[in-house]
Structure formats: C-alpha cells, structure tokens
Tab-separated table of C-alpha atoms in Angstrom:
chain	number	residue	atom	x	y	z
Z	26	UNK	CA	52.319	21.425	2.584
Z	27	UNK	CA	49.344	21.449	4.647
Z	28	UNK	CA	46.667	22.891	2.392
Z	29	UNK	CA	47.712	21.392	-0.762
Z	30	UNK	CA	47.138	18.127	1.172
Z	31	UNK	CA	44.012	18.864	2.432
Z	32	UNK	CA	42.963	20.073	-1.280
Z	33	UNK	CA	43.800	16.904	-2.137
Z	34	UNK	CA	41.390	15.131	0.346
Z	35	UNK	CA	38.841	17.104	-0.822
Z	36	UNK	CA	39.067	16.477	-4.208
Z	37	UNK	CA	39.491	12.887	-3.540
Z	38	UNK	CA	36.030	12.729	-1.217
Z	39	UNK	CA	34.100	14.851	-3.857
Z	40	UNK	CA	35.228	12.937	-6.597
Z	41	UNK	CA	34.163	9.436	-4.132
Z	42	UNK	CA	30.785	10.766	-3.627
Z	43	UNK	CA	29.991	11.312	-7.218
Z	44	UNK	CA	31.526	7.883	-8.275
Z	45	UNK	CA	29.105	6.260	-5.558
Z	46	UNK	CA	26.435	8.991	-6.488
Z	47	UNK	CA	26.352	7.774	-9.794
Z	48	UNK	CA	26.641	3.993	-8.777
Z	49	UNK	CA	23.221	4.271	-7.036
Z	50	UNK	CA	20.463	2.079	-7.535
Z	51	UNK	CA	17.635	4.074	-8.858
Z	52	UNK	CA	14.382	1.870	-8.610
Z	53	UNK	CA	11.193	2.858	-10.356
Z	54	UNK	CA	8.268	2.932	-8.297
Z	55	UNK	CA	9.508	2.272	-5.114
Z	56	UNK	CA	6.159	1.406	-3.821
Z	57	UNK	CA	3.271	-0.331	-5.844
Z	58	UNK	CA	-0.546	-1.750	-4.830
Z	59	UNK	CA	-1.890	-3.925	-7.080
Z	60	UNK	CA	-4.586	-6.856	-7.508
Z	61	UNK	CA	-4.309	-10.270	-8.061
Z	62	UNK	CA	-4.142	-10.845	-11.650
Z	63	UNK	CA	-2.767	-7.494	-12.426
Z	64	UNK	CA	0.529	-7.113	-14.391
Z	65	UNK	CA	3.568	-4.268	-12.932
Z	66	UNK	CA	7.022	-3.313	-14.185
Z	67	UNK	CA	9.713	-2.702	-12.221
Z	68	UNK	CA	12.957	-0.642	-13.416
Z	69	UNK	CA	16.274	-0.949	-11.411
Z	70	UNK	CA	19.093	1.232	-13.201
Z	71	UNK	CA	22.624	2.302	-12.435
Z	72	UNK	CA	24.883	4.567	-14.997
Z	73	UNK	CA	27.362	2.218	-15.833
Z	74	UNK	CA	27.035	-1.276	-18.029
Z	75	UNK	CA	25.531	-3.885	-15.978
Z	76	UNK	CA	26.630	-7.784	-15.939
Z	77	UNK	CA	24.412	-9.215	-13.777
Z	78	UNK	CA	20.864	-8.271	-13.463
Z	79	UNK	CA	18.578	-10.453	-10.768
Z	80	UNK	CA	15.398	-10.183	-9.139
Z	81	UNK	CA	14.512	-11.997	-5.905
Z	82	UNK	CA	10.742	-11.952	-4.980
Z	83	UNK	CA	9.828	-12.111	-1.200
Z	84	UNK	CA	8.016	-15.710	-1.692
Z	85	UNK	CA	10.110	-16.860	-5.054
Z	86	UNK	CA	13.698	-17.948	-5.862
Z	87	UNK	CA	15.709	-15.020	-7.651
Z	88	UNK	CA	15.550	-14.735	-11.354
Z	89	UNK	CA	18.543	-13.682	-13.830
Z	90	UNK	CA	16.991	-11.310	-16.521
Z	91	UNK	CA	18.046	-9.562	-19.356
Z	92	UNK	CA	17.056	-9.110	-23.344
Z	93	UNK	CA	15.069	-11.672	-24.380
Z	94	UNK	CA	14.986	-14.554	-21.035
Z	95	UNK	CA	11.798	-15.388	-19.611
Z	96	UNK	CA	11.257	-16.980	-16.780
Z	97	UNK	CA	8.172	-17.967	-14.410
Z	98	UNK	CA	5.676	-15.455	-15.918
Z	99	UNK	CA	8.583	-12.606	-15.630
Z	100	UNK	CA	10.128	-11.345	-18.330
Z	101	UNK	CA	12.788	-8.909	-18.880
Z	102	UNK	CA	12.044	-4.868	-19.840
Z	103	UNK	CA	14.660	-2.093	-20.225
Z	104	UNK	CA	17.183	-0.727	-22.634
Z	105	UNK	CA	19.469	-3.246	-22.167
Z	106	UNK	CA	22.399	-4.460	-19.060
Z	107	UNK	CA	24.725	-2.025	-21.532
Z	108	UNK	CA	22.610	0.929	-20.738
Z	109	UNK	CA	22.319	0.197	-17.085
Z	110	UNK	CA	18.754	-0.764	-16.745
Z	111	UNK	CA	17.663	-3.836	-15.259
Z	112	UNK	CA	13.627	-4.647	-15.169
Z	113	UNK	CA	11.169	-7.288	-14.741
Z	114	UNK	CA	7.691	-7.456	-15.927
Z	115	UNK	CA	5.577	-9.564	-13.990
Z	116	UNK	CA	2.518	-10.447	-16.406
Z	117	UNK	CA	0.371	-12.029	-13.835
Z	118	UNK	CA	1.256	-10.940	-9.794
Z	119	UNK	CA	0.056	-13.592	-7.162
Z	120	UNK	CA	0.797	-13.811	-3.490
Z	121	UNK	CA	3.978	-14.599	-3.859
Z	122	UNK	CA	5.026	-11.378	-5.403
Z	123	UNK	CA	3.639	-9.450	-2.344
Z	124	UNK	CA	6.514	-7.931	-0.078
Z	125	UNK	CA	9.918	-6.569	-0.594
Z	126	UNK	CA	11.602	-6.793	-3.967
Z	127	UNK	CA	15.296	-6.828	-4.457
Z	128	UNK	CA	17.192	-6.135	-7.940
Z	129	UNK	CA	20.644	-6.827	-8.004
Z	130	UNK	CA	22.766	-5.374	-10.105
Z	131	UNK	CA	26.358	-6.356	-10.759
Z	132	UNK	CA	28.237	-3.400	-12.257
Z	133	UNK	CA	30.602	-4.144	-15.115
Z	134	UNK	CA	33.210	-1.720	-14.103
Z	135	UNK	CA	34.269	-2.696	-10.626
Z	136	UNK	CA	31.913	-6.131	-10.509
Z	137	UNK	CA	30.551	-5.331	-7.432
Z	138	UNK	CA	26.383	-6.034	-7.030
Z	139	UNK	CA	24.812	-3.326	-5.907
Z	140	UNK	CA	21.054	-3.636	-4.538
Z	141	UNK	CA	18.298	-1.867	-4.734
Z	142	UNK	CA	14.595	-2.212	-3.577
Z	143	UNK	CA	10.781	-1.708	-3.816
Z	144	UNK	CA	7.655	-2.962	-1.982
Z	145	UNK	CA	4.617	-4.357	-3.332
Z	146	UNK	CA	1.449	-4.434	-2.023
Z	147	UNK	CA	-0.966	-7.521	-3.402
Z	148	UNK	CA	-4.211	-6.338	-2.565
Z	149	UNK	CA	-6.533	-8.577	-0.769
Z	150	UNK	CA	-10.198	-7.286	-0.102
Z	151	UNK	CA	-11.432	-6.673	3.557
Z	152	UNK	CA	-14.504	-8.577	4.834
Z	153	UNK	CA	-18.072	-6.570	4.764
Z	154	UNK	CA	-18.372	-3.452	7.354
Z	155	UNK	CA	-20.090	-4.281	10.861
Z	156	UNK	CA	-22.084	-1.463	11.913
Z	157	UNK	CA	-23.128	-0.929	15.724
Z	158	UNK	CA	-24.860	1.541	16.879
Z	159	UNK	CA	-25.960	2.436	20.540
Z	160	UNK	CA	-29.974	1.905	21.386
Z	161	UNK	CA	-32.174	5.144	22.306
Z	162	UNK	CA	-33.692	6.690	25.446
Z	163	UNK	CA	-37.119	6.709	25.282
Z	164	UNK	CA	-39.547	3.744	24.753
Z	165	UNK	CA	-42.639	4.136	22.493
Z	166	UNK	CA	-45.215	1.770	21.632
Z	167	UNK	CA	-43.241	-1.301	23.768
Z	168	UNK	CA	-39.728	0.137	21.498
Z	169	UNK	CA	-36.941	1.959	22.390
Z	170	UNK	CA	-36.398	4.957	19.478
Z	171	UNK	CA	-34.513	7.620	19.798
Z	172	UNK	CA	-35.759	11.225	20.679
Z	173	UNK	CA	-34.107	14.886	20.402
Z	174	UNK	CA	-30.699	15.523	21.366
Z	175	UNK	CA	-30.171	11.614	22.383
Z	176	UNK	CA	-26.310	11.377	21.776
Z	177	UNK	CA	-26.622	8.146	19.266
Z	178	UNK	CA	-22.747	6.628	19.167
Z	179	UNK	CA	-21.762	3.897	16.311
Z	180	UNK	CA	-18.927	1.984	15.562
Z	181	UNK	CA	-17.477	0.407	12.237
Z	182	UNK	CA	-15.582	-1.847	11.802
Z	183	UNK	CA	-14.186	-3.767	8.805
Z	184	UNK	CA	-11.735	-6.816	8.397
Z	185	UNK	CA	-9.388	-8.332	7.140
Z	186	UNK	CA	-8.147	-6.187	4.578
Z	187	UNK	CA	-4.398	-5.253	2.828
Z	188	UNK	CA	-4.371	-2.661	3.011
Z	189	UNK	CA	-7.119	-1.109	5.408
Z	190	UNK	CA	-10.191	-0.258	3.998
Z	191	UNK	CA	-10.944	3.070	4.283
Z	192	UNK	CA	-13.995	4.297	5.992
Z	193	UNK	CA	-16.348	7.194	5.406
Z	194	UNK	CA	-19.904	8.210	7.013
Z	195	UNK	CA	-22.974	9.062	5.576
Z	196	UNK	CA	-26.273	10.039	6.984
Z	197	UNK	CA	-28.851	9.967	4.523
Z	198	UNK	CA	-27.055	11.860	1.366
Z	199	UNK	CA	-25.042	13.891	3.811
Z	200	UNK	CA	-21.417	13.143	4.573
Z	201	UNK	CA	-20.856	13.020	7.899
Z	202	UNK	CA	-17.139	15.018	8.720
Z	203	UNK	CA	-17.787	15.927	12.921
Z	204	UNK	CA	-18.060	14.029	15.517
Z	205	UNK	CA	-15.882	11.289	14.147
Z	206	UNK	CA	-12.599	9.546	16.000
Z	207	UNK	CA	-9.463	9.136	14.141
Z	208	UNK	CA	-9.686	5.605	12.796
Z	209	UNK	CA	-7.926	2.615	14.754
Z	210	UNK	CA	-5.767	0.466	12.174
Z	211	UNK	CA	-4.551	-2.697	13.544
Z	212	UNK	CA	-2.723	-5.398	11.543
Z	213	UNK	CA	-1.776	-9.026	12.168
Z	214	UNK	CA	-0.539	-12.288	10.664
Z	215	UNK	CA	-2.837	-14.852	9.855
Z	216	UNK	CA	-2.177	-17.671	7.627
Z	217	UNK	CA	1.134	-15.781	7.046
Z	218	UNK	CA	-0.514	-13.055	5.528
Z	219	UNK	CA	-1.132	-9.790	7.468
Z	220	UNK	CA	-3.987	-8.454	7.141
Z	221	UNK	CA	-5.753	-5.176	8.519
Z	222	UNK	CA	-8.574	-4.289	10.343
Z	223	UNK	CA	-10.184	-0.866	10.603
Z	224	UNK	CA	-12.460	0.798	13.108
Z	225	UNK	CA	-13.895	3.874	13.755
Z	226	UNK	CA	-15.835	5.757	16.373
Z	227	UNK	CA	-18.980	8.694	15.905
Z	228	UNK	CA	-20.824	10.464	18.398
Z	229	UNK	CA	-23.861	12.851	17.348
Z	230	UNK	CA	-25.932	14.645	18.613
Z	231	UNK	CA	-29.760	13.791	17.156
Z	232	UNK	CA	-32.118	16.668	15.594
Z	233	UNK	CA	-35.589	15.960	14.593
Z	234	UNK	CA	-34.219	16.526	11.119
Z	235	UNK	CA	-32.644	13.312	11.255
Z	236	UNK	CA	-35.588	11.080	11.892
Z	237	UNK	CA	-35.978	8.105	9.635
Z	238	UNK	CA	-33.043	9.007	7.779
Z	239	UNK	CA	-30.212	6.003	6.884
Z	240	UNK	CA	-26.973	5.901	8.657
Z	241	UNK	CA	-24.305	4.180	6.472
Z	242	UNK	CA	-21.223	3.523	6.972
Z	243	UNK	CA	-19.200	2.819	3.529
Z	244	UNK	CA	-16.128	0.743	3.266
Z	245	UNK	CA	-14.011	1.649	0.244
Z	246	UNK	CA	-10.716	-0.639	-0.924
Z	247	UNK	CA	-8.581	-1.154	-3.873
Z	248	UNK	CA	-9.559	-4.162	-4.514
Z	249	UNK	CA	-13.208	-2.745	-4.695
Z	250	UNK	CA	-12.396	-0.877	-7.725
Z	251	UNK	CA	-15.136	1.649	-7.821
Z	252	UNK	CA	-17.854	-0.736	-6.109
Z	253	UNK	CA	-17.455	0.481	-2.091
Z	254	UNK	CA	-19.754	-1.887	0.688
Z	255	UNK	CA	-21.290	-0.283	3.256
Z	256	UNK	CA	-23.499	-1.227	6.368
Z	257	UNK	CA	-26.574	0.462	6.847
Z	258	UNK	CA	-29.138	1.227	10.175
Z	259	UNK	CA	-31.989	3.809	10.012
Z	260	UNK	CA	-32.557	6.430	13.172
C-alpha cells in the first residue's frame, strides 16, 4: 500500500511541476538600455491561449494589448493571445518607460494572471569628465613641473550619468592599464531620477619619456554613441 502511494505522489508532483513549468512567463529581453527616442519590443509568452494580455510601465497606467489595439504610442506585436504571446512595441521610449516592466498574462485555461517582468534602462548622458591631477616637486623658472620618478596621482570623475560612464586612461596614444584603482560607482536620486557618478584613481610613476605628453582621461556612455568626452592635462 505504501509504495503504490508514494508512486502516486510522485507522479502527481512531476506532473505539477511541468504544468507550472510550462505556465511560466518567458519574457524576451529581460534587460534592455536604450535612448530617448529609441523604439524596443518586448515579448511576454506562456504555452497555453492567453485572455488577457497587459502591460504596466513603471511611470504609466497599464495598457490591454492584443492584435490590432494601439494605445499611447504602444502597440501590440506577437502571434496572437491564441498562441500565447503577449508584446508591446513602444515606438518612441521616454522617461516614463524607464524602470521595471510588468506583462500580465491571464491564461485561458485556469484564468489565473500570471506575471512576468523586465527592466529598462532609459539612458541619460553623464556630465563632461573632471580631471585632477596632483602638482610636481620641483620648481623651474618661478613653476612647479614635474621631474623623474615624481609619483604624479589624478583623479576622474564624471556625473550624472544612467548608467555610469565608463572610464578609460590614456597617456599620449598609450592606454594606460597599471597603476589604476577599481572605479568608485555611486548612485542617487535627484529629481526622482537616479543617476550615477563615476570616479577613478591613478598613480604613476614619471619617466623622462613622458615629458610633454597628454594625459586624458576619456568618458565613454551609451548615450554617446561612438562620440566618447574626455578631459585632458599635459605632464
């Protein structure tokens, strides 16, 4: 009596898992970075005919899709709520898109709404990079330069960003890869938008090889495209 009972469990929990296995939301991307401007699809699908199919947008009311409606620069994309797929195309993304996206998707069979999610990421560019670097040693001609083997240390920052900017080092057409701190990322809300600043740390070691050449330190961002900024100061 005992084992045909627990064969039974079994079956019933393996057979539960694939019912809710195949009840999953599956949400295409999951994560997304765009610009202002830009357009992005999102795909939420289940296996099993769908009867409700809603988006709700982290700074919007939620929106009812499916073949054919429209609504508020969204419109709907998919195969259809019979095939399971529920998806929004936003033709123009603003601020208010930016967050956490919900799609909620009410199954046909059992009429229970199921949710999944994805984050998006509205790009918003970082402020120019500050540069500082520390003064030299010795004093020439009534100004301080540097000489050999002065350890010169600089710092750059850049603001303001979502993401962070990423930050890379240059001296003259050499990239600089020693000598450098891991890069300090802190974020905060302001204006209800968080934004991120970046800053980073190098410490070198001068040769008389490096005289007169340009220190730069080069900010790239998304929302740059291919166009990085950089801040500049010559040894």
């Amino acid at each position: 009596m005992g084992r045909p009972r627990f064969a039974c469990w079994i079956f019933f929990l393996l057979s539960t898992q694939d019912a809710m296995a195949t009840m999953d939301v599956k949400v295409t991307p999951k994560r997304a970075l765009v610009n202002p401007g830009d357009e992005i699809s999102i795909l939420c699908k289940m296996n099993t005919r769908l009867e409700l199919c809603l988006f709700k947008f982290a700074g919007a009311d939620g929106i009812s899709l499916r073949s054919g409606r429209e609504s508020d620069d969204v419109k709907y994309v998919g195969q259809g709520l019979d095939a399971g797929e529920c998806g929004a195309h936003i033709q123009k993304v603003d601020e208010k898109h930016h967050g956490t996206i919900n799609c909620s998707l009410g199954a046909e069979s059992d009429g229970i709404i199921r949710v999944g999610t994805m984050h998006l990421v509205v790009a918003i560019p970082p402020t120019k990079p500050i540069l500082k670097v520390s003064m030299g040693t010795e004093m020439e001609s009534g100004a301080i330069t540097y000489k050999e083997s002065d350890q010169l240390t600089g710092t750059c920052t850049v603001r303001d960003g979502r993401p962070a900017a990423n930050i890379s080092w240059f001296l003259g057409e050499e990239t600089i890869t020693e000598g450098l701190q891991m890069p300090v990322e802190t974020c905060m809300l302001q204006n209800k938008k968080e934004l991120c600043t970046i800053q980073q740390n190098l410490t070198r070691t001068l040769q008389a090889t490096d005289d007169k050449k340009v220190l730069r330190c080069v900010s790239s961002h998304y929302s740059f495209k291919d166009t990085p900024e950089e801040a500049t100061y010559q040894i």
